[in-house]
Every structure is written in structure tokens, then in C-alpha cells.
XYZ file of C-alpha atoms in Angstrom:
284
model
C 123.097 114.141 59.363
C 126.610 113.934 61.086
C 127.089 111.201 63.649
C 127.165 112.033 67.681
C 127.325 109.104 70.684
C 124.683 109.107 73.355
C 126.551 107.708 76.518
C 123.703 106.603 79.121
C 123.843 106.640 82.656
C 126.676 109.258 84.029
C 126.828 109.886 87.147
C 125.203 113.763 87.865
C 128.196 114.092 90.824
C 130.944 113.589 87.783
C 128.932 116.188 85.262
C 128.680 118.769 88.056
C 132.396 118.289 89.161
C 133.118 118.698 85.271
C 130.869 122.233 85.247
C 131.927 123.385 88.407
C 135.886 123.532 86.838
C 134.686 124.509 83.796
C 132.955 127.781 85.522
C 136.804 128.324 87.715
C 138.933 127.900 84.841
C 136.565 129.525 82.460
C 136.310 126.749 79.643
C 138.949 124.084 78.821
C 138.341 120.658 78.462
C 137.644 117.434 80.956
C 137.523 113.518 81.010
C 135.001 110.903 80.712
C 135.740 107.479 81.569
C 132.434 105.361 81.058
C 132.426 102.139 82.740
C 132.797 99.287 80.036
C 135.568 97.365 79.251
C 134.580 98.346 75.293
C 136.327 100.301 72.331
C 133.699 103.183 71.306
C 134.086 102.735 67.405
C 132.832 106.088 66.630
C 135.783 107.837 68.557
C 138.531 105.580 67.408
C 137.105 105.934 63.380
C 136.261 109.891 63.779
C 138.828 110.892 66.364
C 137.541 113.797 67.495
C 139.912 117.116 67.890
C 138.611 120.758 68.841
C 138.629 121.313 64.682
C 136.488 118.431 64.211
C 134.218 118.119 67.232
C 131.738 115.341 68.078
C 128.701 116.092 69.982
C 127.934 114.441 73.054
C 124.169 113.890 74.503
C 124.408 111.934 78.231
C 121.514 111.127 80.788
C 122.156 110.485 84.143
C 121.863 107.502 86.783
C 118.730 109.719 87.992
C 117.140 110.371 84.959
C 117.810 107.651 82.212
C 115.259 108.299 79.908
C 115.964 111.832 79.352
C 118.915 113.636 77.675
C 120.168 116.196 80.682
C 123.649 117.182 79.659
C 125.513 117.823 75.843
C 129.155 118.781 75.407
C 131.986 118.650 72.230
C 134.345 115.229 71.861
C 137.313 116.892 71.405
C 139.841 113.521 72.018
C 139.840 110.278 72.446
C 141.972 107.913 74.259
C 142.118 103.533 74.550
C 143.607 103.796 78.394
C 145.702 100.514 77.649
C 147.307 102.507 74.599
C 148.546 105.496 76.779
C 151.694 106.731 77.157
C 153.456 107.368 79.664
C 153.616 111.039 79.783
C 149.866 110.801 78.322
C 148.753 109.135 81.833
C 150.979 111.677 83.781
C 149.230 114.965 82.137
C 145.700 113.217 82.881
C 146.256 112.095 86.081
C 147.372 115.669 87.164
C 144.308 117.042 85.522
C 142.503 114.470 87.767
C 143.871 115.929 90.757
C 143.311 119.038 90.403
C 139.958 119.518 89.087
C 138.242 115.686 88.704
C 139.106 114.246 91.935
C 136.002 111.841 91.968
C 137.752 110.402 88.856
C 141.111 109.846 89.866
C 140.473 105.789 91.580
C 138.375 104.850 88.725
C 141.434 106.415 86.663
C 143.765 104.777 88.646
C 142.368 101.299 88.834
C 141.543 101.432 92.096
C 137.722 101.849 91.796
C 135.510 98.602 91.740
C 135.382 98.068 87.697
C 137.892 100.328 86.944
C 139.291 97.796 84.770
C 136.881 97.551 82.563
C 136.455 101.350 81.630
C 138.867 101.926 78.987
C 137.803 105.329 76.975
C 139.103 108.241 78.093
C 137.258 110.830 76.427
C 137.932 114.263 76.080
C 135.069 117.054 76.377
C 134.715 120.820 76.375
C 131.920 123.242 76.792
C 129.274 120.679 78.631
C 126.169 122.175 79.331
C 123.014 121.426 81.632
C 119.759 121.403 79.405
C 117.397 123.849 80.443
C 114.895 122.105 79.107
C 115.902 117.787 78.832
C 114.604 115.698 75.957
C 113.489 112.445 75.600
C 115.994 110.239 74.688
C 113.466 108.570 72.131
C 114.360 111.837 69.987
C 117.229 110.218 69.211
C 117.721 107.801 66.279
C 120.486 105.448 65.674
C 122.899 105.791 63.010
C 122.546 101.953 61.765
C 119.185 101.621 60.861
C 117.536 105.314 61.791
C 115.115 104.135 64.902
C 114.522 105.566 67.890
C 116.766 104.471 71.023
C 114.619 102.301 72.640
C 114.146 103.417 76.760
C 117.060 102.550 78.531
C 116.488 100.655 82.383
C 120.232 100.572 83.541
C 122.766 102.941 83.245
C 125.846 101.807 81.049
C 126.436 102.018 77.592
C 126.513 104.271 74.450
C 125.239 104.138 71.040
C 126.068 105.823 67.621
C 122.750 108.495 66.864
C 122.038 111.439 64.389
C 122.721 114.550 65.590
C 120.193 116.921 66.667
C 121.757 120.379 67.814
C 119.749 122.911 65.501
C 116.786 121.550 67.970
C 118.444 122.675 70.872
C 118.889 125.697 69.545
C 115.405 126.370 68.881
C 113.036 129.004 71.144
C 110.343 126.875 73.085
C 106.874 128.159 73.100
C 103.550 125.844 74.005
C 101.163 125.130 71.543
C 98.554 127.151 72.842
C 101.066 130.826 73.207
C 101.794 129.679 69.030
C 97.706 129.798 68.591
C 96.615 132.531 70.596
C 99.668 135.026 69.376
C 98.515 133.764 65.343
C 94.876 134.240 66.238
C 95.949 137.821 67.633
C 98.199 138.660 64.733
C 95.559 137.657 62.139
C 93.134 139.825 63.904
C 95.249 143.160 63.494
C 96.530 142.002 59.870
C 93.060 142.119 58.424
C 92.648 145.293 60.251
C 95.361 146.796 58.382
C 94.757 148.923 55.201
C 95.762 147.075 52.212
C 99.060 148.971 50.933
C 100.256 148.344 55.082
C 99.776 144.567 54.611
C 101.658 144.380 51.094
C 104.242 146.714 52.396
C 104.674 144.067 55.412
C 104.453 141.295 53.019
C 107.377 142.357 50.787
C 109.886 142.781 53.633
C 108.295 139.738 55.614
C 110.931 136.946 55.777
C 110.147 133.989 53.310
C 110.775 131.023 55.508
C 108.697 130.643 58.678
C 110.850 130.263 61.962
C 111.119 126.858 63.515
C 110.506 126.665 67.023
C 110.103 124.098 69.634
C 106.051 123.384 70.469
C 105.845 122.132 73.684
C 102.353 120.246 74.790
C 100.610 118.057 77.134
C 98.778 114.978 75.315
C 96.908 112.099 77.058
C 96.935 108.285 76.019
C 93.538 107.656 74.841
C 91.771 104.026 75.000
C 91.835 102.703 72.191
C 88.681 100.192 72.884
C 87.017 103.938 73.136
C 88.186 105.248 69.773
C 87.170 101.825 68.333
C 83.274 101.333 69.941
C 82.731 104.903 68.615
C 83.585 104.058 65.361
C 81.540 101.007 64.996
C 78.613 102.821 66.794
C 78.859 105.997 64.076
C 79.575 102.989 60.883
C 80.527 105.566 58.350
C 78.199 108.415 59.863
C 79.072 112.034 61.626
C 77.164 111.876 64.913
C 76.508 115.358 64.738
C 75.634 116.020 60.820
C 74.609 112.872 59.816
C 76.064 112.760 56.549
C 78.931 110.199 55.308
C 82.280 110.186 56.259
C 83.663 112.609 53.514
C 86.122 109.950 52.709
C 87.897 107.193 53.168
C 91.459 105.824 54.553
C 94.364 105.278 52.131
C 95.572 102.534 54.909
C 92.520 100.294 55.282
C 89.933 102.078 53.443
C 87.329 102.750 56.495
C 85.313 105.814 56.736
C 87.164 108.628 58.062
C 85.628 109.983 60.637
C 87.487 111.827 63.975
C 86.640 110.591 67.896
C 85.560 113.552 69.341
C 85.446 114.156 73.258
C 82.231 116.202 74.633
C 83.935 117.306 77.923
C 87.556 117.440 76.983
C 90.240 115.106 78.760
C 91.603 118.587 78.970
C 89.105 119.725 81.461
C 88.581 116.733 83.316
C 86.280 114.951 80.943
C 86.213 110.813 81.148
C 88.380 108.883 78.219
C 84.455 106.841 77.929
C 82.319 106.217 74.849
C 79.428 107.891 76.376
C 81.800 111.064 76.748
C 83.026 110.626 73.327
C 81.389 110.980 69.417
C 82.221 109.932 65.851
C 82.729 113.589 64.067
C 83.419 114.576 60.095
C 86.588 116.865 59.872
C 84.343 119.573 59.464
C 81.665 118.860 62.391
C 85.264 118.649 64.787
C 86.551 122.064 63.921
C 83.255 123.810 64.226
C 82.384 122.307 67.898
C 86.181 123.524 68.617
C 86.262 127.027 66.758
C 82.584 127.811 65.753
């Protein structure tokens, strides 16, 4: 995986100035100037040029947990390192089309000393659909970003872009279009099927599954377990077999009235099932 930096925390107004003279001038590039008084390694050991782009994910003040906005790290600047026709050309840019970043450019803007990077960007873009920023991993030991509380700050993470490439379809649109295909497949006369098959593509296509799940008790899940001790509630027979982790029965906590439709996350609502007991109550 190739490295990309997840700043945290910009402000929306900055982002939508940024789109808004992206959408005039159509394209070009814009600044960034994040508010710490910090070298961003990754830039300064990458530098990042339109031939050899770094991708950008950013949440905003509003919405810190969630990735809202990606671009291309096109350039790099330390502010103290500047030139002096370097802080000319951005300062005019500033004026023209970033005017909300021209103080904190300047040094007039209440921390302005302390943010440093300039970064260049091109071709930001509002997600459609935002992401939790636990998707991310870092590049120094491969874990999840932890949830952010405060705006401010970056870190180093794998990037991700093939997933937001993807087409996003909910779980139960995937089922009931499979269930519908299967239906007409084994409808089909046998030389239509094999005719299909050979010119079918051999990969499946990866898409985005989008669901709703529920945080179960876990005292639940547990008294069920106990109450069952090794036994399907519904067959009666042994748990078909056991857990490489511990070793305990394996048996799956089943909910009567689903937490889908209202049901109660309670162990009278809620029974000890075999693998095969579970998919015949849901499918049978």
C-alpha cells in the first residue's frame, strides 16, 4: 500500500472556498495551511509533485470522525523556508481565490505562527458518501486511527482509493438481486447457462455493502450460552463443534423477534441455535 496523510479537523468554510475556485477556474490547484507549528514528515520525505501525487483524506471541525473531503498533494512548502518570490505568487493566489486564508497566511490570524505547511492540492472532492475515519490504518504499526475529539493534527495512513471507487449497494439489494438471478439461472436450459458461463467474467466485482448493525449485550449472548451448555435450543442435538479460540461449543445467539423489527436485545427474546437450526428459522 502507498502512503497518504489524513489531516483532521479543516475547517468546511476553507474546503468550500477551495471547491468553489476550483468549479470558476475549472481545476488548478489550492493551499492548505493546517494549524501546527509541526514539519509533516511525509511531505518533506515524498515531496509530492502533480507526477507523483499524494492522496489527501480530511474531516472537518463538524464532523471529526468521518472522512468528508479527498484531494491530490501536489507540493509542499516549510513557510519559514520560502522565498521571496515563493510568498509573493501564494499570497496573490490568496487574494484572489482563498481570501479566508490570506491572515492566517500572513501572520495575522491568532496561531498563525504556528502553522507552517503550506500544502499544495488539486482536484478536492466532497464524498458523496463519508467514511469512518476508523477505515483508516496507520502506516507505523497498521491500526486503525483511533476517534479523534479535537480538530488538529495529521497522521501517516494506507491508502484506500480503489474503495472509493467502488459502487455502493446495501446488503439486502446484493441478496435479493442473487436470490433473483439464481432463480432465472436454473430456469435456463443447460447449453444457455454454459454459454453464459464461458463468457462470464472470472473475478467477481467488488462493491461497497452498506448495512445497519446493532450493538448486542453481551451479558445476553453470554446467559444464552450457559442456559443452552453445548445444546441447540431448537434441535437438541450438540453443538456440531467446537471453537479453535477457547474450545466452547459453538453454538449461534439467535433472536426470536429480530432487533430488526423491533424485537428486545433480552434472553427471553433470544435462543442458543446450531449453524444449521439458524439458517433454516431465517431461510426455511
Amino acid at each position: 500500500m502507498t502512503s497518504a496523510l489524513f489531516i483532521n479537523g479543516i475547517y468546511e468554510s476553507v474546503l468550500l472556498e477551495i471547491l468553489s475556485a476550483q468549479e470558476v477556474r475549472g481545476g488548478g490547484f489550492s493551499y492548505l495551511q493546517p494549524h501546527k507549528g509541526q514539519v509533516i514528515a511525509l511531505l518533506r520525505r515524498e515531496d509530492p509533485s502533480t507526477s507523483n501525487p499524494i492522496r489527501l483524506y480530511a474531516s472537518t471541525t463538524a464532523n471529526l470522525s468521518s472522512i468528508c473531503y479527498t484531494a491530490e498533494i501536489v507540493g509542499w512548502k516549510d513557510k519559514r523556508e520560502l522565498l521571496g518570490h515563493q510568498s509573493v505568487e501564494i499570497r496573490k493566489h490568496l487574494l484572489e481565490w482563498q481570501q479566508d486564508e490570506l491572515d492566517l497566511f500572513d501572520g495575522a490570524q491568532e496561531g498563525a505562527a504556528q502553522a507552517i505547511n503550506i500544502i499544495i492540492i488539486q482536484n478536492l472532492k466532497r464524498l458523496e458518501t463519508v467514511y469512518s475515519t476508523g477505515l483508516l490504518t496507520k502506516r507505523s504499526d497498521g491500526l486503525p486511527l483511533k476517534k479523534r475529539t479535537r480538530p488538529g493534527g495529521w497522521s501517516e495512513v494506507n491508502c484506500f482509493d480503489d474503495l472509493l471507487s467502488l459502487p455502493i449497494e446495501t446488503r439486502s439489494h446484493i441478496d435479493s438481486c442473487l436470490t433473483s438471478q439464481i432463480a432465472d439461472s436454473l430456469n435456463l436450459p443447460d447449453s444457455e447457462r454454459a454459454r453464459r458461463l464461458q463468457k462470464a467474467q472470472r473475478y467477481a466485482e467488488r462493491v461497497q455493502i452498506i448495512s445497519i448493525g446493532y450493538r448486542r449485550n453481551a451479558d445476553v449472548i453470554a446467559a444464552v450460552l450457559l442456559r443452552a451448555n453445548g445444546n441447540c435450543e431448537r434441535c437438541k442435538a450438540n453443538a456440531p463443534f467446537t471453537r479453535r479460540s477457547d474450545g466452547s461449543p459453538y453454538l449461534e445467539v439467535h433472536h426470536w423477534k429480530p432487533l430488526s423489527d423491533g424485537g428486545p436485545d433480552i434472553v427471553d427474546n433470544a435462543g442458543a441455535l446450531c449453524p444449521n437450526c439458524h439458517r433454516e428459522v431465517h431461510h426455511a
